[in-house]
mmCIF file of C-alpha atoms in Angstrom:
data_model
loop_
_atom_site.group_PDB
_atom_site.id
_atom_site.type_symbol
_atom_site.label_atom_id
_atom_site.label_comp_id
_atom_site.label_asym_id
_atom_site.label_seq_id
_atom_site.Cartn_x
_atom_site.Cartn_y
_atom_site.Cartn_z
ATOM 1 C CA MET K 125 -27.989 231.784 94.346
ATOM 2 C CA LEU K 126 -25.431 230.438 96.846
ATOM 3 C CA ASN K 127 -27.849 227.732 97.984
ATOM 4 C CA GLU K 128 -28.300 226.580 94.384
ATOM 5 C CA ARG K 129 -24.526 226.391 93.882
ATOM 6 C CA VAL K 130 -24.064 224.475 97.124
ATOM 7 C CA SER K 131 -26.883 222.101 96.178
ATOM 8 C CA ALA K 132 -25.373 221.550 92.719
ATOM 9 C CA ALA K 133 -21.938 220.964 94.253
ATOM 10 C CA LYS K 134 -23.377 218.365 96.630
ATOM 11 C CA LYS K 135 -25.062 216.556 93.737
ATOM 12 C CA ILE K 136 -21.846 216.652 91.687
ATOM 13 C CA ALA K 137 -19.854 215.378 94.673
ATOM 14 C CA THR K 138 -22.250 212.480 95.159
ATOM 15 C CA GLU K 139 -22.193 211.516 91.474
ATOM 16 C CA LEU K 140 -18.405 211.894 91.288
ATOM 17 C CA HIS K 141 -17.842 209.630 94.257
ATOM 18 C CA ASP K 142 -20.370 207.109 92.967
ATOM 19 C CA ALA K 143 -18.432 207.017 89.680
ATOM 20 C CA GLU K 144 -15.100 206.671 91.521
ATOM 21 C CA ASP K 145 -16.516 203.849 93.644
ATOM 22 C CA ALA K 146 -17.912 202.132 90.540
ATOM 23 C CA ILE K 147 -14.595 202.143 88.693
ATOM 24 C CA ASP K 148 -12.824 200.856 91.810
ATOM 25 C CA GLU K 149 -15.357 198.008 92.042
ATOM 26 C CA THR K 150 -14.896 197.310 88.330
ATOM 27 C CA MET K 151 -11.131 197.151 88.746
ATOM 28 C CA ILE K 152 -11.505 194.766 91.701
ATOM 29 C CA ARG K 153 -13.739 192.451 89.689
ATOM 30 C CA ILE K 154 -11.476 192.507 86.637
ATOM 31 C CA ALA K 155 -8.447 191.816 88.844
ATOM 32 C CA ARG K 156 -10.238 188.831 90.396
ATOM 33 C CA LEU K 157 -11.015 187.534 86.920
ATOM 34 C CA ALA K 158 -7.405 188.104 85.865
ATOM 35 C CA ALA K 159 -6.264 185.978 88.822
ATOM 36 C CA THR K 160 -8.866 183.258 88.257
ATOM 37 C CA LEU K 161 -8.007 182.625 84.598
ATOM 38 C CA PRO K 162 -4.425 181.370 85.080
ATOM 39 C CA MET K 163 -5.410 179.499 88.252
ATOM 40 C CA ALA K 164 -8.119 177.656 86.299
ATOM 41 C CA ARG K 165 -5.672 176.888 83.512
ATOM 42 C CA ARG K 166 -3.129 175.558 85.995
ATOM 43 C CA ASP K 167 -5.705 173.629 88.047
ATOM 44 C CA THR K 168 -6.957 171.852 84.904
ATOM 45 C CA ASN K 169 -3.447 171.093 83.616
ATOM 46 C CA MET K 170 -4.020 172.952 80.363
ATOM 47 C CA SER K 171 -1.215 174.218 78.173
ATOM 48 C CA ALA K 172 -0.087 177.815 78.730
ATOM 49 C CA ILE K 173 -1.360 178.534 75.234
ATOM 50 C CA VAL K 174 -4.939 177.700 76.240
ATOM 51 C CA GLY K 175 -6.849 180.883 76.962
ATOM 52 C CA GLN K 176 -3.879 183.179 76.367
ATOM 53 C CA ASP K 177 -5.862 185.488 74.092
ATOM 54 C CA ALA K 178 -8.600 185.818 76.728
ATOM 55 C CA MET K 179 -6.037 186.462 79.480
ATOM 56 C CA ALA K 180 -4.390 189.171 77.391
ATOM 57 C CA LYS K 181 -7.747 190.827 76.775
ATOM 58 C CA VAL K 182 -8.610 190.769 80.488
ATOM 59 C CA ALA K 183 -5.215 192.297 81.303
ATOM 60 C CA HIS K 184 -5.886 194.979 78.700
ATOM 61 C CA ALA K 185 -9.328 195.619 80.241
ATOM 62 C CA LEU K 186 -7.735 196.120 83.661
ATOM 63 C CA ALA K 187 -5.238 198.590 82.196
ATOM 64 C CA ALA K 188 -8.078 200.441 80.436
ATOM 65 C CA ALA K 189 -10.017 200.613 83.706
ATOM 66 C CA GLY K 190 -6.909 202.141 85.297
ATOM 67 C CA ASP K 191 -6.924 204.792 82.568
ATOM 68 C CA VAL K 192 -10.592 205.535 83.296
ATOM 69 C CA ARG K 193 -9.805 205.825 87.014
ATOM 70 C CA GLN K 194 -7.025 208.295 86.226
ATOM 71 C CA LEU K 195 -9.414 210.395 84.134
ATOM 72 C CA LEU K 196 -11.917 210.468 86.997
ATOM 73 C CA THR K 197 -9.283 211.567 89.496
ATOM 74 C CA ASP K 198 -8.166 214.252 87.031
ATOM 75 C CA ALA K 199 -11.793 215.381 86.780
ATOM 76 C CA HIS K 200 -11.980 215.432 90.579
ATOM 77 C CA LEU K 201 -9.031 217.809 90.734
ATOM 78 C CA ALA K 202 -10.500 219.944 87.941
ATOM 79 C CA LEU K 203 -13.757 220.185 89.873
ATOM 80 C CA THR K 204 -11.803 221.406 92.886
ATOM 81 C CA ALA K 205 -10.622 224.338 90.759
ATOM 82 C CA THR K 206 -14.167 224.839 89.440
ATOM 83 C CA GLN K 207 -15.464 224.897 93.006
ATOM 84 C CA LYS K 208 -13.212 227.855 93.747
ATOM 85 C CA GLN K 209 -14.173 229.592 90.474
ATOM 86 C CA VAL K 210 -17.870 229.503 91.350
ATOM 87 C CA GLY K 211 -17.245 231.013 94.769
ATOM 88 C CA LEU K 212 -17.613 227.942 96.947
ATOM 89 C CA GLY K 213 -14.008 227.982 98.158
ATOM 90 C CA ALA K 214 -12.990 225.114 100.399
ATOM 91 C CA ARG K 215 -16.446 224.113 101.607
ATOM 92 C CA MET K 216 -16.880 220.654 103.041
ATOM 93 C CA PHE K 217 -19.298 218.395 101.173
ATOM 94 C CA GLY K 218 -18.914 215.438 103.504
ATOM 95 C CA ALA K 219 -16.165 213.439 105.131
ATOM 96 C CA GLY K 220 -13.453 211.543 103.375
ATOM 97 C CA VAL K 221 -9.795 210.668 103.460
ATOM 98 C CA LYS K 222 -7.691 213.264 101.718
ATOM 99 C CA PRO K 223 -4.332 212.691 100.057
ATOM 100 C CA PRO K 224 -1.395 214.409 101.755
ATOM 101 C CA ALA K 225 -1.559 218.208 101.481
ATOM 102 C CA ALA K 226 1.695 218.297 99.506
ATOM 103 C CA ALA K 227 0.222 216.056 96.805
ATOM 104 C CA LEU K 228 -2.846 218.273 96.542
ATOM 105 C CA ALA K 229 -0.712 221.383 96.250
ATOM 106 C CA ASP K 230 1.366 219.751 93.516
ATOM 107 C CA GLU K 231 -1.799 218.890 91.588
ATOM 108 C CA GLY K 232 -3.193 222.414 91.720
ATOM 109 C CA SER K 233 -5.836 221.789 94.361
ATOM 110 C CA ASN K 234 -7.059 224.675 96.478
ATOM 111 C CA ASP K 235 -6.989 222.380 99.525
ATOM 112 C CA HIS K 236 -3.684 222.930 101.262
ATOM 113 C CA GLY K 237 -4.168 220.919 104.414
ATOM 114 C CA THR K 238 -7.209 222.749 105.737
ATOM 115 C CA ALA K 239 -10.054 220.951 107.475
ATOM 116 C CA SER K 240 -12.290 221.135 104.417
ATOM 117 C CA VAL K 241 -12.588 218.473 101.748
ATOM 118 C CA PRO K 242 -13.471 219.862 98.307
ATOM 119 C CA PHE K 243 -16.137 217.829 96.521
ATOM 120 C CA ALA K 244 -16.017 215.044 99.072
ATOM 121 C CA LYS K 245 -18.948 212.676 99.508
ATOM 122 C CA ALA K 246 -22.237 214.341 100.225
ATOM 123 C CA SER K 247 -23.878 213.120 103.402
#
């Protein structure tokens, strides 16, 4: 039973990090687009009115992507609590950079500066 839980946790960790990486990549691409639009307008000597609706929509898309990223990080913290509930404690599921221990404690994480990384990337 423990092996099945560990295996499931590794799969969840991999999928979670893939999703986090995907939203980061999406935000990078939207931010590049958001920078390119006004540069193109300026470089072509167009009025500030030209493309304003599109620029506003791209800015809104970037903000929405930020909301999605926040939801994923909230899910990450919730999965840390779930990990403890299913008896996996602070097992390491791969290496990764952790936020400061104080931030994790404030967010309800069970990782209080130990060497383990809950639901980190699976190797």
